[in-house]
């Protein structure tokens, strides 16, 4: 299996690039943000608990997202591989993911981290906020908070994969197509 962590700050292009890569490599897209937003849209109990946390740009508790990934892996037991987008976001989540995969005799092939300048992140998210309806895109202070939460709680996850020699950093600035080409080049090295 090809199991990739597509990593990066809010607005780095994880969702945009995942869409291209799942087609090219026949992988399952596993975005905890998308899964949580669908829980909110369906007004489930989990969604109701997650909504106020997400609207502030804070992280939902580890056990909630780890549980969602566990059932996603079960639902797609015959997949050729997964792209994890927006997960893991804490070192505890990264450890849990390794355990979930190990219990299925699988492992992470690599983490690809998209590197994008802060000003560009803010511009992309504010721009999307005009049309997306995502409450966490609507307000510059919430966007700042998401970037702060990323720097404090999520960026350290890179070291977790660096220690396993699984970290690959890719320039996330430029056109969507140019970035896809860089990602594909990195992935070819992992196959
Ligand atoms: P999540 O949904 O994961 O959001 P995020 O990571 O904060 O950011 P985005 O999804 O907005 O960015 P992206 O990197 O996918 O960029 P995109 O391709 O969309 O998480 C939302 C919330 O859910 C979290 O804050 C948290 O509360 C909760 N959550 C989720 N996972 C969790 C976890 N594991 N643990 C705890 N809590 C969790 O692109 C952004 C915009 O830029 C788009 O408009 C796009 O069209 C545009 N764009 C993309 N590429 C380019 C380019 N090259 N040039 C110009 N524009 C571009
Ligand atoms: Mg996304």
GROMACS .gro file of C-alpha atoms and ligand atoms in nm:
model
  249
    1UNK     CA    1   0.000   0.000   0.000
    2UNK     CA    2   0.099   0.362  -0.054
    3UNK     CA    3   0.009   0.557   0.260
    4UNK     CA    4   0.091   0.927   0.244
    5UNK     CA    5   0.054   1.203   0.498
    6UNK     CA    6  -0.002   1.526   0.305
    7UNK     CA    7   0.097   1.786   0.560
    8UNK     CA    8   0.097   2.164   0.581
    9UNK     CA    9  -0.057   2.469   0.747
   10UNK     CA   10  -0.416   2.587   0.684
   11UNK     CA   11  -0.445   2.691   0.319
   12UNK     CA   12  -0.130   2.507   0.211
   13UNK     CA   13  -0.324   2.324  -0.062
   14UNK     CA   14  -0.365   1.982   0.104
   15UNK     CA   15  -0.723   1.937  -0.016
   16UNK     CA   16  -0.655   2.079  -0.364
   17UNK     CA   17  -0.354   1.855  -0.423
   18UNK     CA   18  -0.518   1.546  -0.268
   19UNK     CA   19  -0.791   1.562  -0.531
   20UNK     CA   20  -0.533   1.529  -0.809
   21UNK     CA   21  -0.320   1.266  -0.638
   22UNK     CA   22  -0.602   1.024  -0.549
   23UNK     CA   23  -0.684   0.998  -0.921
   24UNK     CA   24  -0.325   0.953  -1.032
   25UNK     CA   25  -0.238   0.687  -0.771
   26UNK     CA   26  -0.586   0.538  -0.700
   27UNK     CA   27  -0.579   0.625  -0.332
   28UNK     CA   28  -0.852   0.699  -0.078
   29UNK     CA   29  -0.868   1.061   0.039
   30UNK     CA   30  -0.891   1.076   0.416
   31UNK     CA   31  -0.948   1.435   0.533
   32UNK     CA   32  -1.048   1.471   0.898
   33UNK     CA   33  -1.163   1.829   0.826
   34UNK     CA   34  -1.401   1.704   0.552
   35UNK     CA   35  -1.523   1.419   0.775
   36UNK     CA   36  -1.591   1.662   1.060
   37UNK     CA   37  -1.771   1.910   0.830
   38UNK     CA   38  -1.995   1.629   0.707
   39UNK     CA   39  -2.078   1.537   1.071
   40UNK     CA   40  -2.175   1.904   1.123
   41UNK     CA   41  -2.385   1.912   0.805
   42UNK     CA   42  -2.565   1.593   0.917
   43UNK     CA   43  -2.619   1.747   1.263
   44UNK     CA   44  -2.481   1.441   1.441
   45UNK     CA   45  -2.392   1.455   1.810
   46UNK     CA   46  -2.022   1.445   1.720
   47UNK     CA   47  -2.073   1.730   1.471
   48UNK     CA   48  -2.250   1.941   1.730
   49UNK     CA   49  -1.962   1.895   1.974
   50UNK     CA   50  -1.697   1.967   1.708
   51UNK     CA   51  -1.859   2.276   1.555
   52UNK     CA   52  -1.776   2.537   1.819
   53UNK     CA   53  -1.417   2.409   1.842
   54UNK     CA   54  -1.369   2.425   1.464
   55UNK     CA   55  -1.534   2.767   1.437
   56UNK     CA   56  -1.268   2.901   1.676
   57UNK     CA   57  -0.986   2.731   1.481
   58UNK     CA   58  -0.890   2.503   1.773
   59UNK     CA   59  -0.823   2.129   1.751
   60UNK     CA   60  -1.092   1.868   1.810
   61UNK     CA   61  -0.982   1.610   2.075
   62UNK     CA   62  -0.738   1.344   1.953
   63UNK     CA   63  -0.964   1.049   2.040
   64UNK     CA   64  -1.244   1.188   1.820
   65UNK     CA   65  -1.033   1.214   1.504
   66UNK     CA   66  -0.842   0.890   1.572
   67UNK     CA   67  -1.178   0.710   1.599
   68UNK     CA   68  -1.286   0.855   1.264
   69UNK     CA   69  -0.963   0.736   1.098
   70UNK     CA   70  -0.999   0.389   1.253
   71UNK     CA   71  -1.344   0.344   1.096
   72UNK     CA   72  -1.224   0.493   0.765
   73UNK     CA   73  -0.947   0.229   0.750
   74UNK     CA   74  -1.206  -0.044   0.822
   75UNK     CA   75  -1.444   0.086   0.556
   76UNK     CA   76  -1.167   0.074   0.293
   77UNK     CA   77  -0.983  -0.242   0.396
   78UNK     CA   78  -0.914  -0.331   0.031
   79UNK     CA   79  -0.777   0.013  -0.069
   80UNK     CA   80  -0.449   0.055  -0.258
   81UNK     CA   81  -0.353   0.322  -0.009
   82UNK     CA   82  -0.457   0.643   0.161
   83UNK     CA   83  -0.378   1.011   0.156
   84UNK     CA   84  -0.416   1.150   0.507
   85UNK     CA   85  -0.500   1.522   0.477
   86UNK     CA   86  -0.514   1.732   0.792
   87UNK     CA   87  -0.428   1.428   1.004
   88UNK     CA   88  -0.217   1.366   1.212
   89UNK     CA   89  -0.219   1.714   1.369
   90UNK     CA   90  -0.054   1.626   1.702
   91UNK     CA   91   0.226   1.389   1.793
   92UNK     CA   92  -0.028   1.177   1.985
   93UNK     CA   93  -0.231   1.143   1.663
   94UNK     CA   94   0.083   1.041   1.471
   95UNK     CA   95   0.157   0.770   1.728
   96UNK     CA   96  -0.205   0.649   1.715
   97UNK     CA   97  -0.193   0.637   1.333
   98UNK     CA   98   0.123   0.424   1.341
   99UNK     CA   99  -0.054   0.183   1.579
  100UNK     CA  100  -0.372   0.169   1.368
  101UNK     CA  101  -0.165   0.089   1.059
  102UNK     CA  102   0.066  -0.158   1.238
  103UNK     CA  103  -0.237  -0.355   1.361
  104UNK     CA  104  -0.325  -0.397   0.991
  105UNK     CA  105   0.035  -0.484   0.894
  106UNK     CA  106   0.071  -0.148   0.721
  107UNK     CA  107   0.277   0.168   0.772
  108UNK     CA  108   0.319   0.525   0.651
  109UNK     CA  109   0.522   0.544   0.329
  110UNK     CA  110   0.611   0.909   0.378
  111UNK     CA  111   0.502   1.251   0.497
  112UNK     CA  112   0.504   1.523   0.232
  113UNK     CA  113   0.502   1.870   0.385
  114UNK     CA  114   0.386   2.164   0.170
  115UNK     CA  115   0.585   2.478   0.252
  116UNK     CA  116   0.390   2.803   0.197
  117UNK     CA  117   0.459   3.158   0.324
  118UNK     CA  118   0.219   3.289   0.592
  119UNK     CA  119   0.101   3.588   0.382
  120UNK     CA  120   0.006   3.356   0.098
  121UNK     CA  121  -0.188   3.127   0.339
  122UNK     CA  122  -0.387   3.422   0.473
  123UNK     CA  123  -0.464   3.550   0.122
  124UNK     CA  124  -0.580   3.209   0.000
  125UNK     CA  125  -0.807   3.153   0.300
  126UNK     CA  126  -0.957   3.504   0.299
  127UNK     CA  127  -1.022   3.467  -0.073
  128UNK     CA  128  -1.194   3.132  -0.024
  129UNK     CA  129  -1.387   3.274   0.273
  130UNK     CA  130  -1.578   3.501   0.034
  131UNK     CA  131  -1.749   3.196  -0.120
  132UNK     CA  132  -1.687   2.883   0.091
  133UNK     CA  133  -1.924   2.950   0.378
  134UNK     CA  134  -1.662   2.797   0.609
  135UNK     CA  135  -1.696   2.992   0.937
  136UNK     CA  136  -1.324   2.942   1.007
  137UNK     CA  137  -1.234   3.123   0.680
  138UNK     CA  138  -1.464   3.419   0.743
  139UNK     CA  139  -1.259   3.616   0.992
  140UNK     CA  140  -0.890   3.721   0.978
  141UNK     CA  141  -0.849   3.663   1.354
  142UNK     CA  142  -0.971   3.305   1.330
  143UNK     CA  143  -0.735   3.247   1.036
  144UNK     CA  144  -0.448   3.386   1.248
  145UNK     CA  145  -0.550   3.152   1.528
  146UNK     CA  146  -0.551   2.848   1.295
  147UNK     CA  147  -0.197   2.935   1.185
  148UNK     CA  148  -0.092   2.982   1.550
  149UNK     CA  149  -0.245   2.646   1.649
  150UNK     CA  150  -0.062   2.487   1.354
  151UNK     CA  151   0.274   2.635   1.463
  152UNK     CA  152   0.225   2.539   1.831
  153UNK     CA  153   0.061   2.195   1.812
  154UNK     CA  154   0.092   2.060   1.459
  155UNK     CA  155   0.431   2.166   1.318
  156UNK     CA  156   0.612   1.937   1.572
  157UNK     CA  157   0.458   1.635   1.393
  158UNK     CA  158   0.719   1.694   1.122
  159UNK     CA  159   0.998   1.595   1.361
  160UNK     CA  160   0.811   1.273   1.439
  161UNK     CA  161   0.840   1.166   1.074
  162UNK     CA  162   1.188   1.316   1.029
  163UNK     CA  163   1.308   1.082   1.305
  164UNK     CA  164   1.175   0.791   1.099
  165UNK     CA  165   1.346   0.929   0.783
  166UNK     CA  166   1.001   0.975   0.629
  167UNK     CA  167   0.981   1.356   0.593
  168UNK     CA  168   0.983   1.513   0.244
  169UNK     CA  169   0.946   1.891   0.217
  170UNK     CA  170   0.797   2.034  -0.104
  171UNK     CA  171   0.766   2.398  -0.213
  172UNK     CA  172   0.392   2.477  -0.202
  173UNK     CA  173   0.416   2.817  -0.376
  174UNK     CA  174   0.331   2.861  -0.745
  175UNK     CA  175   0.059   2.725  -0.969
  176UNK     CA  176  -0.148   2.424  -0.863
  177UNK     CA  177  -0.011   2.225  -1.160
  178UNK     CA  178   0.353   2.306  -1.079
  179UNK     CA  179   0.302   2.192  -0.721
  180UNK     CA  180   0.128   1.871  -0.833
  181UNK     CA  181   0.432   1.793  -1.053
  182UNK     CA  182   0.667   1.842  -0.755
  183UNK     CA  183   0.450   1.613  -0.540
  184UNK     CA  184   0.439   1.344  -0.808
  185UNK     CA  185   0.816   1.354  -0.839
  186UNK     CA  186   0.846   1.298  -0.463
  187UNK     CA  187   0.589   1.017  -0.466
  188UNK     CA  188   0.764   0.839  -0.754
  189UNK     CA  189   1.065   0.814  -0.524
  190UNK     CA  190   0.850   0.635  -0.264
  191UNK     CA  191   0.688   0.377  -0.493
  192LIG     P1  192  -0.911   2.127   0.782
  192LIG     O1  193  -1.034   2.110   0.706
  192LIG     O2  194  -0.806   2.023   0.778
  192LIG     O3  195  -0.852   2.269   0.745
  192LIG     P2  196  -0.706   2.332   0.746
  192LIG     O4  197  -0.596   2.237   0.746
  192LIG     O5  198  -0.707   2.434   0.854
  192LIG     O6  199  -0.702   2.411   0.615
  192LIG     P3  200  -0.767   2.395   0.477
  192LIG     O7  201  -0.840   2.271   0.456
  192LIG     O8  202  -0.844   2.522   0.466
  192LIG     O9  203  -0.638   2.404   0.383
  192LIG     P4  204  -0.578   2.305   0.274
  192LIG    O10  205  -0.435   2.287   0.304
  192LIG    O11  206  -0.663   2.185   0.252
  192LIG    O12  207  -0.585   2.399   0.147
  192LIG     P5  208  -0.687   2.397   0.023
  192LIG    O13  209  -0.645   2.298  -0.077
  192LIG    O14  210  -0.825   2.391   0.074
  192LIG    O15  211  -0.947   2.148   0.938
  192LIG     C1  212  -1.050   2.233   0.979
  192LIG     C2  213  -1.069   2.223   1.129
  192LIG    O16  214  -1.114   2.090   1.162
  192LIG     C3  215  -0.944   2.242   1.216
  192LIG    O17  216  -0.919   2.379   1.242
  192LIG     C4  217  -0.981   2.164   1.341
  192LIG    O18  218  -1.070   2.238   1.420
  192LIG     C5  219  -1.056   2.045   1.284
  192LIG     N1  220  -0.967   1.931   1.255
  192LIG     C6  221  -0.943   1.875   1.133
  192LIG     N2  222  -0.856   1.774   1.143
  192LIG     C7  223  -0.823   1.763   1.274
  192LIG     C8  224  -0.734   1.680   1.346
  192LIG     N3  225  -0.662   1.584   1.284
  192LIG     N4  226  -0.724   1.699   1.480
  192LIG     C9  227  -0.796   1.793   1.543
  192LIG     N5  228  -0.881   1.878   1.481
  192LIG    C10  229  -0.896   1.863   1.347
  192LIG    O19  230  -0.658   2.542  -0.038
  192LIG    C11  231  -0.697   2.660   0.029
  192LIG    C12  232  -0.742   2.763  -0.074
  192LIG    O20  233  -0.631   2.801  -0.154
  192LIG    C13  234  -0.848   2.712  -0.171
  192LIG    O21  235  -0.937   2.813  -0.199
  192LIG    C14  236  -0.765   2.673  -0.294
  192LIG    O22  237  -0.842   2.683  -0.413
  192LIG    C15  238  -0.654   2.773  -0.291
  192LIG     N6  239  -0.528   2.721  -0.349
  192LIG    C16  240  -0.477   2.596  -0.334
  192LIG     N7  241  -0.358   2.585  -0.398
  192LIG    C17  242  -0.332   2.707  -0.451
  192LIG    C18  243  -0.225   2.758  -0.529
  192LIG     N8  244  -0.118   2.683  -0.563
  192LIG     N9  245  -0.229   2.887  -0.566
  192LIG    C19  246  -0.336   2.965  -0.533
  192LIG    N10  247  -0.443   2.923  -0.461
  192LIG    C20  248  -0.440   2.794  -0.420
  193LIG    MG1  249  -0.833   2.105   0.352
   0.00000   0.00000   0.00000
